[in-house]
Coordinates of C-alpha atoms in Angstrom, one line a residue:
X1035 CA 150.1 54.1 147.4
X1036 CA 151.7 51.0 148.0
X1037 CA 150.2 48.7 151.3
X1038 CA 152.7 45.9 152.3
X1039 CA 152.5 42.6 154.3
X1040 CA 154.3 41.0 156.4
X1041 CA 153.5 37.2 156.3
X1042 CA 154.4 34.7 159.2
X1043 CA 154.7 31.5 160.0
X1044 CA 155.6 29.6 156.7
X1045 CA 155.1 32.8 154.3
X1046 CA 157.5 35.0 155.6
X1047 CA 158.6 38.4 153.5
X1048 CA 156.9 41.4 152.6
X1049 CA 154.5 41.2 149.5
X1050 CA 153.6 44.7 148.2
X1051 CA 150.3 45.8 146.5
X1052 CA 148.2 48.4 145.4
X1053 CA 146.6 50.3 148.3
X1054 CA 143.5 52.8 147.8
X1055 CA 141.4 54.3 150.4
X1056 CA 137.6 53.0 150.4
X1057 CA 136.8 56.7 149.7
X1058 CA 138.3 56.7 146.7
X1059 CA 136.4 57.7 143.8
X1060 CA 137.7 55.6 141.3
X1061 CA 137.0 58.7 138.4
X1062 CA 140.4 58.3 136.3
X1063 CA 139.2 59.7 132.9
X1064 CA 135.9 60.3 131.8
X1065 CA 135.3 59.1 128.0
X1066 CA 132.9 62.5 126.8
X1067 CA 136.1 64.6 126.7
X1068 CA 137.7 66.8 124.4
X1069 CA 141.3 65.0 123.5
X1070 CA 141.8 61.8 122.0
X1071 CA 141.0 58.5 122.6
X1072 CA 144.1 57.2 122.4
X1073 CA 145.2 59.6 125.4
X1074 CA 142.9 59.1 127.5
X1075 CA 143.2 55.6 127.7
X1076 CA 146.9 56.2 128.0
X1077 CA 146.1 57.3 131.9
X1078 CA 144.8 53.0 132.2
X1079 CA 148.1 52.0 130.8
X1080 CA 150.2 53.9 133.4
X1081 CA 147.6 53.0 136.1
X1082 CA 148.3 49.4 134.6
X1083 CA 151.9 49.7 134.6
X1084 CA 151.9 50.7 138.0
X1085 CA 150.1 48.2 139.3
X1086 CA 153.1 45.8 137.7
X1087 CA 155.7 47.2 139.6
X1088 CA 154.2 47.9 143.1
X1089 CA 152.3 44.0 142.8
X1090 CA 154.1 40.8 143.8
X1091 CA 151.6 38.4 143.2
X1092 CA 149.5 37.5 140.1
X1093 CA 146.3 37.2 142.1
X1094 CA 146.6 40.8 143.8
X1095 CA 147.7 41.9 139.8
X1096 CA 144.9 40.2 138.4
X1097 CA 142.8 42.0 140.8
X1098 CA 144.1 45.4 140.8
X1099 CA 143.6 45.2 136.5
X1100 CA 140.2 43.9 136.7
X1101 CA 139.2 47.0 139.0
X1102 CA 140.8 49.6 136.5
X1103 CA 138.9 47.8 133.8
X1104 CA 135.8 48.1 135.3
X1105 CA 136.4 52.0 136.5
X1106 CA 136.7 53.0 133.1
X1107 CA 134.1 51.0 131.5
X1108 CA 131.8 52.5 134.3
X1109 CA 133.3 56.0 132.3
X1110 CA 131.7 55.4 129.2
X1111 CA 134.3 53.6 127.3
X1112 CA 133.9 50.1 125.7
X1113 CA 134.2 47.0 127.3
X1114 CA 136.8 46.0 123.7
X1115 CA 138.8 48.9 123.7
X1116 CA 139.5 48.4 127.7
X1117 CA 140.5 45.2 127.4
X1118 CA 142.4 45.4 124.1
X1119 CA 144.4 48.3 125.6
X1120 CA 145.3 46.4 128.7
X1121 CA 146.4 43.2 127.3
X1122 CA 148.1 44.3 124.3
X1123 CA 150.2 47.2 127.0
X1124 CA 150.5 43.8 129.5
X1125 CA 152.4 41.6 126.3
X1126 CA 153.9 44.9 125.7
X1127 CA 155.7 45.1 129.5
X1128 CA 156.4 41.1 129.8
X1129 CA 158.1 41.5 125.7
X1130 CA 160.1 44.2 127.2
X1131 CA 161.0 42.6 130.4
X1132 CA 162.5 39.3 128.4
X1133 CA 164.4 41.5 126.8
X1134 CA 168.4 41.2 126.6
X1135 CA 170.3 44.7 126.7
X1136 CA 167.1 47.3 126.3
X1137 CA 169.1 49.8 123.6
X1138 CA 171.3 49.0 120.9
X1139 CA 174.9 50.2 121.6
X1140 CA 177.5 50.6 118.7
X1141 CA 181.2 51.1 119.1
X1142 CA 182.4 53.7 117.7
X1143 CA 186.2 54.7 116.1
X1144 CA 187.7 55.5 119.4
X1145 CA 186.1 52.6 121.1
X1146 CA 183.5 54.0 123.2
X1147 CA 180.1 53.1 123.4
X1148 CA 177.3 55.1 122.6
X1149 CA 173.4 54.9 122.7
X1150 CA 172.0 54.6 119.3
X1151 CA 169.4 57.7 119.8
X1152 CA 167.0 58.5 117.1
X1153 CA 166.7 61.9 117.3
X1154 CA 163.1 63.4 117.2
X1155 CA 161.4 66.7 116.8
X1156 CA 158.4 67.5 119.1
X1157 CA 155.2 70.3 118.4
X1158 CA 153.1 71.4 120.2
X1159 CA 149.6 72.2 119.1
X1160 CA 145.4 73.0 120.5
X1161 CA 143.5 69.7 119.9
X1162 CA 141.2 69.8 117.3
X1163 CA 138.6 67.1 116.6
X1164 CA 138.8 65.1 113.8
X1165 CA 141.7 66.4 112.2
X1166 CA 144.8 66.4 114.9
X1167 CA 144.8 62.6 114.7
X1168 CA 145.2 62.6 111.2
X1169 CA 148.1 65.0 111.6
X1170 CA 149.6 63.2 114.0
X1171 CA 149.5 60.2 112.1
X1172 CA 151.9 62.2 109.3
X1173 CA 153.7 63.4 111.1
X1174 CA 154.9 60.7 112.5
X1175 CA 156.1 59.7 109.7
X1176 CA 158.5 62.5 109.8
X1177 CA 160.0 61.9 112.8
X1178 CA 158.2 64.7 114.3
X1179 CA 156.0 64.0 117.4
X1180 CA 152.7 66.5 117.9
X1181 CA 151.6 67.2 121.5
X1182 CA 148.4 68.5 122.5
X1183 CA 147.9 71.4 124.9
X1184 CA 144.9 73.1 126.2
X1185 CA 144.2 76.5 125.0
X1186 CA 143.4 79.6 127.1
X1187 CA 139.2 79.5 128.0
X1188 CA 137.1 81.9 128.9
X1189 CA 137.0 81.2 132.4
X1190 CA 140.8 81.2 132.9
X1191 CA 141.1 84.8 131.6
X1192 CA 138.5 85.9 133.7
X1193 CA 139.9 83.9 137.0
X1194 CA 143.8 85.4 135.9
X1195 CA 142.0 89.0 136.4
X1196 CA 143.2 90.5 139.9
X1197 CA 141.7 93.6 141.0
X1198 CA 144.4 95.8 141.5
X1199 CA 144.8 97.3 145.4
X1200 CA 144.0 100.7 145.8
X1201 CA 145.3 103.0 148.9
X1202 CA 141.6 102.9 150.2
X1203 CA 141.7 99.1 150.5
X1204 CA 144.3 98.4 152.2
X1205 CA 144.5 97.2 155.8
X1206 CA 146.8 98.3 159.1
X1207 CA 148.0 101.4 158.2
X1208 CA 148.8 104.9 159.9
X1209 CA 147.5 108.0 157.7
X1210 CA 147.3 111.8 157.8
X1211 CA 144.4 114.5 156.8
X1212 CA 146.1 117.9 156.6
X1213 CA 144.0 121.0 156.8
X1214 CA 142.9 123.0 154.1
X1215 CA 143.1 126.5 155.9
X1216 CA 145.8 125.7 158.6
X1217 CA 149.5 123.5 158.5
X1218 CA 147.6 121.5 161.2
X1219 CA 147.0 117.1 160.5
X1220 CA 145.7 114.3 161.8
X1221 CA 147.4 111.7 162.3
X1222 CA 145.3 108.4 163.0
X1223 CA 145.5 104.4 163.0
X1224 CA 143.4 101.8 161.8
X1225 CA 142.9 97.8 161.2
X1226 CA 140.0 98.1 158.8
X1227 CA 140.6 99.6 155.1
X1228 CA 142.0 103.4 154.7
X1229 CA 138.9 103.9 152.5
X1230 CA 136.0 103.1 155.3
X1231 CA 138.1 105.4 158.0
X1232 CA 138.5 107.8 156.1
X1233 CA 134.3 107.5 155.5
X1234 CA 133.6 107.6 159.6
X1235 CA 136.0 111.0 159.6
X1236 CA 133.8 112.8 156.5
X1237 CA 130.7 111.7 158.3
X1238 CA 132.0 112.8 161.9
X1239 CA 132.5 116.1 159.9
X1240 CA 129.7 116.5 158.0
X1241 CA 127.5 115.8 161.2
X1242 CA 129.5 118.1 162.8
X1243 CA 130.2 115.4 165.8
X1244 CA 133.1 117.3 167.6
X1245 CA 133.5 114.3 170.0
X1246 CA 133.9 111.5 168.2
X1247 CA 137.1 112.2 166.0
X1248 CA 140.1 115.3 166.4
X1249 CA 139.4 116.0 162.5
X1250 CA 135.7 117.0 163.1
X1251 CA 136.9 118.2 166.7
X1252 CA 139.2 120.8 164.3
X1253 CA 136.2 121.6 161.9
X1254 CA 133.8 122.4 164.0
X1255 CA 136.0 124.6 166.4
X1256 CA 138.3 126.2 164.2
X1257 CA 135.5 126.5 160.9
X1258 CA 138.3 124.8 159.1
X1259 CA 137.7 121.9 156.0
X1260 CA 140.1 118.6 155.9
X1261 CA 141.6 118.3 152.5
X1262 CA 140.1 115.1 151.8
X1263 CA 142.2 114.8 148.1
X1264 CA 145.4 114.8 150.5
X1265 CA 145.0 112.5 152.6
X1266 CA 146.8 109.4 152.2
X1267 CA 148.7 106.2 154.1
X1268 CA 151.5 107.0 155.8
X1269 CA 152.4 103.8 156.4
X1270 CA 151.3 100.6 157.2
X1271 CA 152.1 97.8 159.9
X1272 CA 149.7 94.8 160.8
X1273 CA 150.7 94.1 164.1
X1274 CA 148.1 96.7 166.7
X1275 CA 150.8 97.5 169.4
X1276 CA 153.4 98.5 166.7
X1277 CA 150.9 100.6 164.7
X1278 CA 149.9 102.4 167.3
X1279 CA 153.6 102.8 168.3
X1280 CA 154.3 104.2 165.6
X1281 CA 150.9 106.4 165.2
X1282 CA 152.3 108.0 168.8
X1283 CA 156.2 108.3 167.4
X1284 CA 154.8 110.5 164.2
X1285 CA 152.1 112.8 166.4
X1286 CA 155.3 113.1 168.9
X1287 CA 157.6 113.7 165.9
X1288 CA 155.3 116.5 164.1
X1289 CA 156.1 119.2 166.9
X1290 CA 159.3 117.4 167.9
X1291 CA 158.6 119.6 171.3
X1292 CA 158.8 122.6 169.3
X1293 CA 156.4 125.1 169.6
X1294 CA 157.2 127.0 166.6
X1295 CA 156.1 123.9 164.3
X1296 CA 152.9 123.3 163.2
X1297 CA 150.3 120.9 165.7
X1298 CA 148.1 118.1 164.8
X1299 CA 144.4 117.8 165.4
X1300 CA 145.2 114.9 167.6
X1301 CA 143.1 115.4 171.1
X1302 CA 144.8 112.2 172.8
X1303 CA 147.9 109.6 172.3
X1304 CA 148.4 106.3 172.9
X1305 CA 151.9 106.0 174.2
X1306 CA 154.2 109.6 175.3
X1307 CA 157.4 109.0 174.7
X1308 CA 161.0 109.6 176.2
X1309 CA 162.3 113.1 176.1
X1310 CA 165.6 110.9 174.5
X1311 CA 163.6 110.4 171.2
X1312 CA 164.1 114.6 170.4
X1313 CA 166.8 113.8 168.4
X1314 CA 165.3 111.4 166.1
X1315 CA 161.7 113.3 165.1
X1316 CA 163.7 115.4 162.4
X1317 CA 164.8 111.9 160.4
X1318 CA 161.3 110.8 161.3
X1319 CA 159.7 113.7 159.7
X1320 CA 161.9 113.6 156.5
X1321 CA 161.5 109.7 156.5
X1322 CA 157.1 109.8 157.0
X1323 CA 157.4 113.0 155.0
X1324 CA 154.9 114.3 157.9
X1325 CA 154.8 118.0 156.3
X1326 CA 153.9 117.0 153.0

């Protein structure tokens, strides 16, 4: 983050630094880690480089540098390395900075210039201890350029593992439990999962609790048994009012006002409907596929 000021009086202009939060850790890179050593002190030489552009004084640049340097030595690595790595990448920014041109151009026959580009092969690789560096080394030589990448671990295959939805745990739907011995259903609503409904109705059954669902209200009367193995989400919709919407448009559409079609086990109904919606219950029906 960059913090500016504003001076005043005789030091006016903006002067730009280096701003961190008091919070802030200061944890760049911790030295017991498995890469190299030469990467991980690459993080201090862009932490250093950006403290070169965003600074405009030596003293806030001096500071800045002497606070990385002393974050990473806190990390475990040596006070030589530190500060071999940031003055020889500090004469390495002021070299390039004197520099007249930055890339060599050459003219070629039809007069045009060009940037002389050396091209370069790049592979990529798992970091090994001991013996990547020594390949990278020979590599080099080659013109080839070997990147390390971080392998799959145990924990990120187990993390990547999603359990897979089934019917019973999803949420907000409408769903039917057809009868075994009659073309009679139930069609019901619910916000919680499919799978702990349909648990309450096999218990309100199994009890043989008549008032607390139309399902057991059917058993108990009629000496009839829900198919349990066909039941199953009709649909589904989060939003309460429009669930239970369109729990009352499928009870409505499963007679469609006529009597010669099959019931439900349904002993009340949230909303009645308009005798307008007639038309639409067949399309409904085919839709929901309410008779399957």
């Amino acid at each position: 983050m960059v913090c500016m000021r504003v001076g005043r009086g005789t030091r006016r202009g903006t002067r730009t630094k280096v701003f961190r939060k008091q919070t802030h850790t200061l944890k760049f890179a911790p030295a017991r880690m498995n890469r190299p050593r030469k990467e991980a002190l690459g993080s201090l030489k862009g932490l250093v480089n950006r403290a070169v552009r965003l600074t405009d004084s030596e003293e806030d640049l001096a500071e800045e540098i002497k606070l990385l340097s002393d974050a990473f030595i806190v990390e475990g690595f040596a006070v030589e390395e530190v500060d071999t790595t940031v003055r020889n990448y500090l004469a390495k920014i002021r070299n390039k900075e004197s520099e007249e041109g930055g890339q060599t151009q050459m003219m070629t026959d039809d007069g045009e210039c060009q940037e002389e580009e050396e091209k370069r092969h790049v592979i990529t690789s798992l970091y090994v201890p001991g013996v990547s560096d020594k390949l990278r080394r020979q590599l080099k030589g080659y013109n080839v350029d070997l990147v390390f990448k971080r392998g799959q671990t145990l924990g990120s295959l187990i993390s990547n593992v999603k359990e897979k939805r089934t019917p019973e745990r999803q949420k907000g739907v409408i769903y039917k439990i057809p009868c075994k011995h009659c073309e009679e259903c139930y069609i019901g609503e619910t916000k919680r999962h499919w799978g702990t409904r349909k648990g309450e109705h096999q218990g309100y059954v199994r009890r043989g609790e008549a008032s607390k669902s139309g399902v057991a209200n059917h058993a108990v009367n009629m000496l009839h048994h829900p198919d349990w193995e066909k039941s199953h989400v009709v649909a589904k919709e989060g939003n309460t009012y429009r669930r239970r919407m369109m729990e009352s448009i499928l009870i409505q559409a499963r007679t469609g006002g006529d009597d010669r079609m099959p019931g439900t086990m349904n002993v009340d109904n949230n909303y009645r409907l308009d005798t307008t919606w007639g038309r639409t219950f067949k399309f409904i029906r085919k839709d929901y596929k309410i008779f399957l």
